[in-house]
Coordinates of C-alpha atoms and ligand atoms in Angstrom, one line a residue:
A1 CA -12.8 4.3 33.4
L2 CA -9.5 5.1 31.7
T3 CA -10.5 3.6 28.4
S4 CA -13.3 6.0 28.0
L5 CA -10.7 8.7 27.6
S6 CA -9.2 6.9 24.6
G7 CA -11.9 8.1 22.2
L8 CA -12.2 4.6 20.8
E9 CA -15.5 3.6 22.3
R10 CA -17.8 5.5 19.9
G11 CA -17.6 7.9 17.1
T12 CA -17.8 7.9 13.3
L13 CA -15.3 6.6 10.9
S14 CA -15.8 8.2 7.5
I15 CA -13.9 6.6 4.7
S16 CA -14.1 6.7 0.9
V17 CA -12.8 3.9 -1.2
A18 CA -12.1 3.4 -4.9
T19 CA -14.8 1.4 -6.6
T20 CA -12.6 -1.7 -6.9
A21 CA -11.6 -1.5 -3.2
H22 CA -15.2 -2.0 -2.1
Y23 CA -14.8 -5.7 -2.9
F24 CA -12.4 -6.1 0.0
A25 CA -13.2 -3.2 2.4
P26 CA -16.2 -4.9 4.0
K27 CA -14.1 -7.9 5.1
L28 CA -11.7 -5.6 6.9
L29 CA -14.5 -3.5 8.4
K30 CA -16.1 -6.6 9.8
I31 CA -13.0 -7.3 11.9
F32 CA -12.4 -3.7 12.8
C33 CA -16.0 -3.2 14.0
E34 CA -15.8 -6.3 16.1
R35 CA -12.8 -4.7 17.8
Y36 CA -14.5 -1.3 18.2
P37 CA -18.2 -2.1 18.4
G38 CA -19.3 1.5 19.2
V39 CA -18.0 2.8 15.9
N40 CA -20.3 4.0 13.2
V41 CA -18.9 3.6 9.8
K42 CA -19.7 5.7 6.7
L43 CA -18.3 4.1 3.6
D44 CA -18.4 6.0 0.3
V45 CA -17.6 4.3 -2.9
T46 CA -16.5 6.4 -5.9
N47 CA -13.8 6.8 -8.5
R48 CA -10.3 8.1 -8.3
E49 CA -11.1 11.6 -9.5
Q50 CA -13.8 12.0 -6.8
L51 CA -11.5 10.6 -4.2
V52 CA -8.8 13.2 -5.0
S53 CA -11.4 15.9 -4.7
Q54 CA -12.5 14.6 -1.3
L55 CA -8.9 14.6 -0.2
E56 CA -8.4 18.1 -1.3
N57 CA -11.5 19.3 0.5
N58 CA -10.7 17.2 3.6
I59 CA -14.2 15.9 3.9
V60 CA -13.5 12.3 5.0
D61 CA -11.2 10.7 7.5
M62 CA -9.2 8.9 4.9
V63 CA -9.4 7.3 1.5
I64 CA -8.3 4.0 0.0
M65 CA -7.2 4.1 -3.7
G66 CA -4.8 2.7 -6.2
R67 CA -2.1 5.4 -6.2
P68 CA -1.4 8.7 -4.4
P69 CA -2.5 11.8 -6.4
E70 CA 0.2 13.9 -8.0
N71 CA -1.0 17.3 -7.0
V72 CA -2.4 17.0 -3.5
D73 CA -0.1 16.9 -0.5
V74 CA -1.0 13.6 1.2
E75 CA 0.4 11.2 3.7
S76 CA 0.0 7.8 2.2
G77 CA 0.9 4.3 3.0
A78 CA 0.8 1.2 0.8
F79 CA -0.8 -1.7 2.6
M80 CA -1.4 -4.4 0.0
E81 CA -0.7 -5.4 -3.6
N82 CA -3.3 -4.6 -6.2
P83 CA -2.6 -6.7 -9.3
L84 CA -4.6 -5.7 -12.4
V85 CA -5.4 -8.7 -14.6
L86 CA -6.8 -9.1 -18.1
I87 CA -10.3 -10.4 -18.0
A88 CA -12.0 -12.3 -20.8
P89 CA -15.1 -14.4 -21.3
A90 CA -14.7 -17.9 -19.8
D91 CA -14.6 -19.5 -23.2
H92 CA -12.2 -17.1 -24.9
P93 CA -9.5 -18.9 -27.0
F94 CA -6.8 -17.2 -24.8
T95 CA -7.8 -19.5 -21.9
R96 CA -6.3 -22.5 -23.7
E97 CA -2.9 -20.8 -24.1
K98 CA 0.0 -19.9 -21.9
S99 CA 2.4 -17.0 -22.0
I100 CA 0.4 -15.1 -24.7
Q101 CA 2.4 -12.4 -26.4
L102 CA 1.3 -8.9 -25.4
K103 CA 1.0 -7.7 -29.0
R104 CA -1.9 -10.0 -29.7
L105 CA -4.0 -7.7 -27.5
A106 CA -3.8 -5.2 -30.4
N107 CA -6.5 -7.3 -32.1
E108 CA -8.9 -7.3 -29.2
V109 CA -11.6 -4.7 -28.3
F110 CA -11.3 -3.3 -24.8
L111 CA -14.0 -2.0 -22.5
V112 CA -12.8 0.9 -20.5
R113 CA -14.0 2.7 -17.4
E114 CA -15.0 6.4 -17.4
V115 CA -12.4 9.2 -17.6
G116 CA -11.5 9.8 -13.9
S117 CA -11.1 6.2 -13.1
G118 CA -7.7 5.1 -11.8
T119 CA -8.0 1.7 -13.4
R120 CA -8.5 3.4 -16.8
K121 CA -5.5 5.6 -16.3
A122 CA -3.3 2.6 -15.4
M123 CA -4.6 0.7 -18.4
E124 CA -3.9 3.5 -20.8
L125 CA -0.4 4.0 -19.4
F126 CA 0.2 0.2 -19.8
F127 CA -0.7 0.2 -23.4
T128 CA 1.3 3.3 -24.2
Q129 CA 4.4 2.0 -22.3
H130 CA 4.3 -1.2 -24.3
N131 CA 3.5 0.5 -27.5
I132 CA 0.3 -1.5 -28.2
P133 CA -2.5 0.3 -29.9
M134 CA -5.7 -0.1 -27.9
I135 CA -9.0 -0.6 -29.7
M136 CA -11.5 1.0 -27.4
G137 CA -15.0 -0.4 -27.2
M138 CA -17.7 0.7 -24.8
E139 CA -17.0 3.1 -22.1
V140 CA -18.6 1.8 -18.9
S141 CA -18.7 3.6 -15.5
S142 CA -19.0 0.5 -13.3
D143 CA -16.8 -2.5 -12.6
E144 CA -19.9 -4.7 -12.3
A145 CA -21.2 -3.6 -15.7
I146 CA -17.8 -4.1 -17.2
K147 CA -17.7 -7.7 -15.9
R148 CA -21.2 -8.3 -17.4
S149 CA -20.2 -6.8 -20.6
V150 CA -17.1 -8.9 -20.9
Q151 CA -19.2 -12.0 -20.0
A152 CA -21.6 -11.0 -22.8
G153 CA -18.7 -10.9 -25.3
L154 CA -18.6 -7.1 -25.9
G155 CA -14.8 -7.1 -25.4
L156 CA -12.0 -7.7 -22.9
G157 CA -11.2 -5.7 -19.8
I158 CA -8.5 -5.0 -17.3
M159 CA -9.5 -5.0 -13.7
S160 CA -8.2 -5.3 -10.1
R161 CA -8.0 -9.0 -9.2
D162 CA -9.8 -8.2 -6.0
A163 CA -12.9 -7.3 -8.1
I164 CA -13.2 -10.6 -9.9
Q165 CA -12.7 -13.5 -7.5
N166 CA -16.3 -14.5 -7.5
E167 CA -16.5 -14.6 -11.3
L168 CA -13.3 -16.6 -11.5
Q169 CA -14.5 -19.1 -9.0
L170 CA -17.8 -19.5 -10.7
N171 CA -16.1 -19.7 -14.1
L172 CA -18.0 -16.8 -15.4
L173 CA -14.9 -15.0 -16.5
S174 CA -11.3 -15.9 -17.1
A175 CA -8.0 -14.2 -16.5
P176 CA -5.8 -15.3 -19.4
D177 CA -2.1 -15.7 -19.0
V178 CA -0.7 -12.8 -21.0
L179 CA 3.0 -11.8 -20.7
H180 CA 3.5 -8.6 -18.7
F181 CA 0.4 -9.2 -16.6
P182 CA -0.6 -8.6 -13.9
I183 CA 0.0 -4.9 -13.9
M184 CA 1.3 -4.5 -10.4
R185 CA -0.1 -1.7 -8.4
H186 CA -0.8 -1.3 -4.6
W187 CA -3.6 -0.2 -2.4
Y188 CA -2.9 2.9 -0.5
V189 CA -4.5 4.5 2.6
M190 CA -4.1 8.3 2.6
H191 CA -5.3 11.6 4.0
R192 CA -4.2 15.2 3.6
K193 CA -0.7 15.9 5.0
G194 CA -0.9 17.2 8.6
K195 CA -4.5 16.1 9.1
R196 CA -5.3 15.4 12.8
L197 CA -6.9 12.0 12.8
S198 CA -9.5 11.1 15.4
P199 CA -8.4 8.2 17.7
I200 CA -10.7 5.9 15.8
A201 CA -9.4 7.0 12.4
Q202 CA -5.9 6.6 13.6
A203 CA -6.8 3.1 14.8
F204 CA -8.2 2.2 11.4
K205 CA -5.2 3.5 9.6
D206 CA -2.9 1.5 11.8
F207 CA -5.1 -1.5 11.3
L208 CA -4.9 -1.2 7.5
L209 CA -1.1 -0.8 7.5
Q210 CA -0.4 -3.5 10.0
E211 CA -3.0 -6.1 9.5
A212 CA -5.0 -5.8 6.2
A213 CA -2.7 -7.7 3.9
G214 CA -2.3 -10.5 6.3
I215 CA -6.1 -10.8 6.8
L216 CA -7.0 -10.7 3.1
N217 CA -4.2 -12.9 1.9
K218 CA -5.2 -15.5 4.3
E219 CA -8.8 -15.5 3.1
P220 CA -9.0 -18.8 1.1
T221 CA -11.7 -17.5 -1.2
L222 CA -10.3 -14.1 -1.7
R223 CA -7.2 -14.5 -3.8
D224 CA -6.5 -18.1 -4.5
A225 CA -8.9 -18.5 -7.4
A226 CA -7.4 -15.5 -9.1
Q227 CA -3.9 -16.8 -8.4
L228 CA -4.6 -20.1 -10.1
Q229 CA -5.6 -18.2 -13.2
T230 CA -2.8 -15.7 -13.3
P231 CA 0.4 -17.7 -12.9
Q232 CA 3.5 -15.6 -12.1
M233 CA 5.2 -14.3 -15.2
P234 CA 8.5 -16.1 -15.9
P235 CA 11.6 -13.9 -15.7
L236 CA 12.2 -11.8 -18.8
K237 CA 14.7 -13.4 -21.1
A238 CA 17.4 -11.2 -22.6
P239 CA 16.7 -10.5 -26.3
Ligands
LIG1 P1 -11.0 3.5 -9.9 O1 -10.1 3.0 -8.7 O2 -10.6 2.8 -11.2 O3 -12.4 3.1 -9.4 O4 -10.9 5.0 -10.0 C1 -8.9 2.4 -8.7 C2 -7.8 3.3 -8.4 O5 -7.9 4.3 -7.6 O6 -6.7 3.0 -8.9

């Protein structure tokens, strides 16, 4: 049959995603794999630094991460917003306040991801840009462990909203309303420039760019809980 020539019947899709992207990737893969049931998926979950090296060495079909790298020539496309929110224990005093001044974060201890994490980079840049000294607490190499550490009261964190919906819904964590949050980033799909994608890889890339945001933003459980806890920042007033 004609369709057997399309290359979409079977084959392997090999993708690598940033640790925080693994919270939503399965929901997309479920739909994609229903559409192309012959496809075998290999999903690697790792941090930004490793993703950049995989891009450089061209060892996966494509990667999903928070921002294109500076020194690798890639083709990239943003497909969804990736707001980073402040996370605190559910009973933190901040949860009873609104529009908290950013400078108050200077009195809090922050748990940070390992060097090489895109989230950590974004967090450091944010504190530097706003001229807030950051008191660094534990360095923790997993988002799950950061969430548990915040819950345990070891400090506050900054994390992709996609990673904390369950905890917000179950009231295990809070996302206090601090001015200048969320830190707005995007999720990008990318591969090395000029790479020849297999038909199935091309289909997945198109699927991400055209459908992912619509699918995930429609998921009632996926983003609503977080939105309730992180109201939109009011427009900045002139000084
Ligand atoms: P990471 O991912 O913090 O796990 O490296 C997020 C990103 O790439 O921005």
